Short mmCIF file of C-alpha atoms in Angstrom, two decimals:
data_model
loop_
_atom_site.label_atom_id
_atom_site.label_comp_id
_atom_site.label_asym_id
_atom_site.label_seq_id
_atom_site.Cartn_x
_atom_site.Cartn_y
_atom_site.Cartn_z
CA UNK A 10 85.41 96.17 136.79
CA UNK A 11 82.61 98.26 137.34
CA UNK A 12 80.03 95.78 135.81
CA UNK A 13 80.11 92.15 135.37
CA UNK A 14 77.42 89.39 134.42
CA UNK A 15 78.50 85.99 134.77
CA UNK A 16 76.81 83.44 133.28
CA UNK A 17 73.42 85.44 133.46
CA UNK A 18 70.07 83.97 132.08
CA UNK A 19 66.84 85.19 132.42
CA UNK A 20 64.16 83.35 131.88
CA UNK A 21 60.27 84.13 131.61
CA UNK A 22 57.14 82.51 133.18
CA UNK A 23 55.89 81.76 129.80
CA UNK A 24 59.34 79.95 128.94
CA UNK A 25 60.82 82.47 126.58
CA UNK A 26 64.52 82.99 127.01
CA UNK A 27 65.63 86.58 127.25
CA UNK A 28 69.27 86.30 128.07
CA UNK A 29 71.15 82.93 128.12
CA UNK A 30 74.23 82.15 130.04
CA UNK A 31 75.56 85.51 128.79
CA UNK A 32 78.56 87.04 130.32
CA UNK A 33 81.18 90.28 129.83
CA UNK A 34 82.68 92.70 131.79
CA UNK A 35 82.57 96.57 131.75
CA UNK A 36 85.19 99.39 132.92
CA UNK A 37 84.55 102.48 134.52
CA UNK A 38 84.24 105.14 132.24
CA UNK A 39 83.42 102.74 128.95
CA UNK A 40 81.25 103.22 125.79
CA UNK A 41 79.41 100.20 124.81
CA UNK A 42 76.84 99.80 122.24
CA UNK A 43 74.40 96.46 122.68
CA UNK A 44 72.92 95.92 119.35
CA UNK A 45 70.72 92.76 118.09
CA UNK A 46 67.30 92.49 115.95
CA UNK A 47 64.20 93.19 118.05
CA UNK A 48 63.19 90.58 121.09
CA UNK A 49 67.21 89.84 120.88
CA UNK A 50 67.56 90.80 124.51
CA UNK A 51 68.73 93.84 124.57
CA UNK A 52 66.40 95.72 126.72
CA UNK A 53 66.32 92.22 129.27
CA UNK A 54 69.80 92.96 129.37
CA UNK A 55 69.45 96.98 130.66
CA UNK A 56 66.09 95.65 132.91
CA UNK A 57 69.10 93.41 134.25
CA UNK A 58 71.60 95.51 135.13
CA UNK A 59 69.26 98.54 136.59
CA UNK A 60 67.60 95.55 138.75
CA UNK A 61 63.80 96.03 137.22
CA UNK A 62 64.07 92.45 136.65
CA UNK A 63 65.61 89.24 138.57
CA UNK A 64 68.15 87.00 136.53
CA UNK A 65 66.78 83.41 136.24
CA UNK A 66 70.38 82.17 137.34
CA UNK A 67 73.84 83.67 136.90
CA UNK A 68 75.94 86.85 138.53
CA UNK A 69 75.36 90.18 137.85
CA UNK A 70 77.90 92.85 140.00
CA UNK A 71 78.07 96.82 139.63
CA UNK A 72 80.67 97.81 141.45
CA UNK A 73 81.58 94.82 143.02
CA UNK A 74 78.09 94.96 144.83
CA UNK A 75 75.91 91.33 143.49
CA UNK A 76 72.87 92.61 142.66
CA UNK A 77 71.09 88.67 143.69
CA UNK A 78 71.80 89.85 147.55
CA UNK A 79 70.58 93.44 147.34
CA UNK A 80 67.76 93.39 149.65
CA UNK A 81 64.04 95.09 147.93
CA UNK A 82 64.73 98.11 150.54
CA UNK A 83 68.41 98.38 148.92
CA UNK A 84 67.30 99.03 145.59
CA UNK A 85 66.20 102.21 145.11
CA UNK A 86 69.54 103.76 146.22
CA UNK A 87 71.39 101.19 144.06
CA UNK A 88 69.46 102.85 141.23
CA UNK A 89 70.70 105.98 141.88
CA UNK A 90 74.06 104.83 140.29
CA UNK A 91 72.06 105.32 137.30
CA UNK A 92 70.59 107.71 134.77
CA UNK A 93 68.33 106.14 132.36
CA UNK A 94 66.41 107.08 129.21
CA UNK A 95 63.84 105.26 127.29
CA UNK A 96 61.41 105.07 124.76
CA UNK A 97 58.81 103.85 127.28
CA UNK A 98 59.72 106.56 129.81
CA UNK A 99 58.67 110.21 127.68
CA UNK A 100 58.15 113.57 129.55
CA UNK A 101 54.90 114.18 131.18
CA UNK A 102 53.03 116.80 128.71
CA UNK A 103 51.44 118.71 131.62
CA UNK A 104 54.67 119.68 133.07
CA UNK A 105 56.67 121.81 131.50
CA UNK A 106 60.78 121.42 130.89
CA UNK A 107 61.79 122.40 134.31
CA UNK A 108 59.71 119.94 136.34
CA UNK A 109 60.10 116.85 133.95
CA UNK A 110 64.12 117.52 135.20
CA UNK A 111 63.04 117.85 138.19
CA UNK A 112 61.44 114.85 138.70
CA UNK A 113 64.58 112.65 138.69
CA UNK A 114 65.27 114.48 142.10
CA UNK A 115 62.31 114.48 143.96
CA UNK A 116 62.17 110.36 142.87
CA UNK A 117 66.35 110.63 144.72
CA UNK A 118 65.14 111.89 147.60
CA UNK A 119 67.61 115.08 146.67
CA UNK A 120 67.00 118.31 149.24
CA UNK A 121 64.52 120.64 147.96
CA UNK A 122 67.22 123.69 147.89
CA UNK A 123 69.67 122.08 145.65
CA UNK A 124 67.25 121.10 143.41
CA UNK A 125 67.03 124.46 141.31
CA UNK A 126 70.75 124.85 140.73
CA UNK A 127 71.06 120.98 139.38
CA UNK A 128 68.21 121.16 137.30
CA UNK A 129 69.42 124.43 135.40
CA UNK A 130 72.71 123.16 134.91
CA UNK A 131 71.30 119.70 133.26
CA UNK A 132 69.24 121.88 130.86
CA UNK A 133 72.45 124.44 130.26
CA UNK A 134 74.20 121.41 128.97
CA UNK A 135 71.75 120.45 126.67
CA UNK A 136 71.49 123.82 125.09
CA UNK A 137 67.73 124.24 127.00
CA UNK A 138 68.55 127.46 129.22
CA UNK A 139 65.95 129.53 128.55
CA UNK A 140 63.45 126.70 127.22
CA UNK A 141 62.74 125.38 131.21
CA UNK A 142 59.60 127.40 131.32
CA UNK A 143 57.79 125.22 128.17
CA UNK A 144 55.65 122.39 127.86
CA UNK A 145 57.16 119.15 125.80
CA UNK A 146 54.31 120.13 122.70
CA UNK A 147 56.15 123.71 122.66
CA UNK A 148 60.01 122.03 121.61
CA UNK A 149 60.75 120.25 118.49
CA UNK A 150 61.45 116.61 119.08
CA UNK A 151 64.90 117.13 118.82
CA UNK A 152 64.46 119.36 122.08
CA UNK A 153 62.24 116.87 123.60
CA UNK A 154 64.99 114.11 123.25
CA UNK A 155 67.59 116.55 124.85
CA UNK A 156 65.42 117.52 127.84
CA UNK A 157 64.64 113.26 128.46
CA UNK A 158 68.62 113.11 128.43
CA UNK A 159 69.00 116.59 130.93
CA UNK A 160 66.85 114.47 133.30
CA UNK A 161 69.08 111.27 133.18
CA UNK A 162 71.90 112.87 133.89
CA UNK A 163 70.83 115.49 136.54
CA UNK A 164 71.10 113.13 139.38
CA UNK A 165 74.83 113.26 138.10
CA UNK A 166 75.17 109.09 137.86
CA UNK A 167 78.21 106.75 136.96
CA UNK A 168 76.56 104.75 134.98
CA UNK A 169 73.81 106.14 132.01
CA UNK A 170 71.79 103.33 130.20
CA UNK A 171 70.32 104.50 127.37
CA UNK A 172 67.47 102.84 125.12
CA UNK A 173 67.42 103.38 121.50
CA UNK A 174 67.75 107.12 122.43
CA UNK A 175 67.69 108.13 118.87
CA UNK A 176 64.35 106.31 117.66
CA UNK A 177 62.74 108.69 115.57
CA UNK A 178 64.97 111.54 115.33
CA UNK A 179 66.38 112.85 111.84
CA UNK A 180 69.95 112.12 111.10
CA UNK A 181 71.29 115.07 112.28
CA UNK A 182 68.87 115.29 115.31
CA UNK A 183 70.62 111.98 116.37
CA UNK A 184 74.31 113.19 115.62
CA UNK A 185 73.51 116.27 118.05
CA UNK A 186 72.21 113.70 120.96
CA UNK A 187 75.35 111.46 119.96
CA UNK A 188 77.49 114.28 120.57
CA UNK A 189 76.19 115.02 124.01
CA UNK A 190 76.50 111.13 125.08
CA UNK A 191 79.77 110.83 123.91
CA UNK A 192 80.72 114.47 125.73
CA UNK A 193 79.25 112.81 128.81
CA UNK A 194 81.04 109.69 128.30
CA UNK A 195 84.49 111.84 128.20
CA UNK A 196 83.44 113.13 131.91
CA UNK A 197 84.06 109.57 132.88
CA UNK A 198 80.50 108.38 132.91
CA UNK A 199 80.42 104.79 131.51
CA UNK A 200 77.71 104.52 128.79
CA UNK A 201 75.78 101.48 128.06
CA UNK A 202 73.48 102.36 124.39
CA UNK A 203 71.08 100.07 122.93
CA UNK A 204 70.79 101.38 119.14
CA UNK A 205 69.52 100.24 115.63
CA UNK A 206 71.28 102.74 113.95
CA UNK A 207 73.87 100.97 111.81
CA UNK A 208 75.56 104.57 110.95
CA UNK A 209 75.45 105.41 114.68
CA UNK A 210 77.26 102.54 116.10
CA UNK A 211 79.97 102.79 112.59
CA UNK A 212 80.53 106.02 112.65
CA UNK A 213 81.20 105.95 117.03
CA UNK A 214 83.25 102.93 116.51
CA UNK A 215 82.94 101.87 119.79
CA UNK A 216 83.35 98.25 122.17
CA UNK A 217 79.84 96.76 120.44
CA UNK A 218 78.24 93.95 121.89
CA UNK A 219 75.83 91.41 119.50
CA UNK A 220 72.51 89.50 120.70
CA UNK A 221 71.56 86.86 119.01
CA UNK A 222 68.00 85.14 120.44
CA UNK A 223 68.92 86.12 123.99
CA UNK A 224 72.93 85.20 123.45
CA UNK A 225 76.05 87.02 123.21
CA UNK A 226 77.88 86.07 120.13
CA UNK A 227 80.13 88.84 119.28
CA UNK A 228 81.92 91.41 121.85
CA UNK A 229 84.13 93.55 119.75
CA UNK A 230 86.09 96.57 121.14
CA UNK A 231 86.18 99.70 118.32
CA UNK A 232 84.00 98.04 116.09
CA UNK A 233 80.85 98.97 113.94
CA UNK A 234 77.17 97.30 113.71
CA UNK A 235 77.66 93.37 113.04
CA UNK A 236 75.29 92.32 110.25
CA UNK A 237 77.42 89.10 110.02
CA UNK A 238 77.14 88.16 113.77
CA UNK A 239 73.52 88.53 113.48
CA UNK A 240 73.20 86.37 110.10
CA UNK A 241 70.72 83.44 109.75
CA UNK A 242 73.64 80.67 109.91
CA UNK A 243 74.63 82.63 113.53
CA UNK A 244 70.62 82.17 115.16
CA UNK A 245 70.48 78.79 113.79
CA UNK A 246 73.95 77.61 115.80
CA UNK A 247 72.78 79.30 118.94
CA UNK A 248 68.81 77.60 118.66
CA UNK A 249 70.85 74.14 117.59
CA UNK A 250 72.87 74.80 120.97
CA UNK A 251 70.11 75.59 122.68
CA UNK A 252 67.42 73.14 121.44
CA UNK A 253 69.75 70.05 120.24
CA UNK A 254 70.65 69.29 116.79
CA UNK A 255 67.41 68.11 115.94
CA UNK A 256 65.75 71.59 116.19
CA UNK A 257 64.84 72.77 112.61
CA UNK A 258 65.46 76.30 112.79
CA UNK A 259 65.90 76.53 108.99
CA UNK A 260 62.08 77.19 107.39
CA UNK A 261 61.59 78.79 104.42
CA UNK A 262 62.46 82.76 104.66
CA UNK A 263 63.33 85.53 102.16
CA UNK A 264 66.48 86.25 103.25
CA UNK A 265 67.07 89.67 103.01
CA UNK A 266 64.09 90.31 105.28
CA UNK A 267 65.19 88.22 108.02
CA UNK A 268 68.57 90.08 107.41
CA UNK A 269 67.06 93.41 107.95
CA UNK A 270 67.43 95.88 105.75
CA UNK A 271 70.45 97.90 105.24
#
């Protein structure tokens, strides 16, 4: 397996639980979505795995390597494994297309020379060639979104983690990123998605994994978004489990808001 937690739980100062004994394994070269309603763990869970955060207890392995004995001078090359995009990470808006790439090199250490050749290529597969020259204000969002995914991919990883990489893009702005993930994914690159898109993760039909309150309570292989795995009746088992069966989870709530809209 190319990724496994076991048992993982993560834990805050503040006593917050982010992930709770939660445990699944990935192969190389797999698609899985991680959905769940917002502070559900999900982005604990890709903090986890890319080592930005310690697990509270538990195993976590990529490539049979635990990440609790990499030592603080090992991790930056275990990151390189990785491409990642995220809404917190954008492209800088004084650089333009080019040198936002770019950037995922110089932060590899790769050598200067091959640096122009890689970066081109990333942008040629995101239907950028020609666009390298402009500033992020000068591309539509759409274009914006494609160069963010050029960069994670330029260091050519194994594994790409990708947070809600289709917040705020159009329908068909997220098909066209959708279609160069899953083209990616085909190359053998395993793909790990957090999304909120219930027509995403339906129409992709995918392995999804479900978060409930920082536990896993539904892995399901060519599957769609889980409304029912994420239902009132589901959080209140997994606080009763957590808490005892004393904790009154149940308050008064409308339910179709704590339901989410569909």
């Amino acid at each position: 397996m190319q990724i496994v937690f076991d048992h993982v739980t993560k834990k805050f100062d503040e006593g917050s639980i982010g992930l709770e004994k939660v445990s699944f394994e990935v192969q190389k070269g797999e698609f899985v979505f991680v959905i769940g309603k917002s502070g559900a763990g999900k982005s604990t869970l890709l903090r986890l795995l890319t080592k930005q955060m310690n697990a509270t207890s538990g195993n976590i392995y990529v490539d049979d390597q635990s990440l609790g004995r990499l030592k603080r001078k090992e991790v930056p090359y275990f990151r390189r494994k990785f491409g990642i995009m995220d809404k917190e990470t954008g492209l800088l808006d004084y650089m333009d297309l080019y040198h936002n790439v770019e950037l995922a090199l110089i932060a590899t250490e790769q050598p200067e020379a091959a640096r122009g050749a890689k970066v081109l290529k990333a942008l040629s597969v995101m239907g950028l060639r020609g666009k390298e020259d402009y500033l992020p204000v000068e591309v539509s969002i759409g274009e914006r979104a494609r160069a963010m995914l050029a960069r994670a991919i330029v260091t050519n990883p194994s594994i790409l983690v990708l947070d809600e990489p289709t917040a705020n893009l159009d329908p068909g702005l997220a098909w066209d990123i959708m279609s160069l993930v899953e083209r990616i994914n085909r190359a053998g690159i395993t793909v790990i998605m957090v999304s909120h898109s219930e027509d995403l993760v339906n129409v992709m039909h995918k392995r999804v994994l479900t978060l409930v309150s920082g536990a896993l309570v539904s892995d399901a292989k060519k599957s769609g978004y889980d409304f029912k795995a994420m239902d009132v009746f589901t959080h209140r088992k997994v606080m009763r489990r957590r808490y005892g069966s004393d904790y009154d989870i149940l308050e008064p709530v409308d339910k179709k808001s704590f339901l989410g809209s569909r």
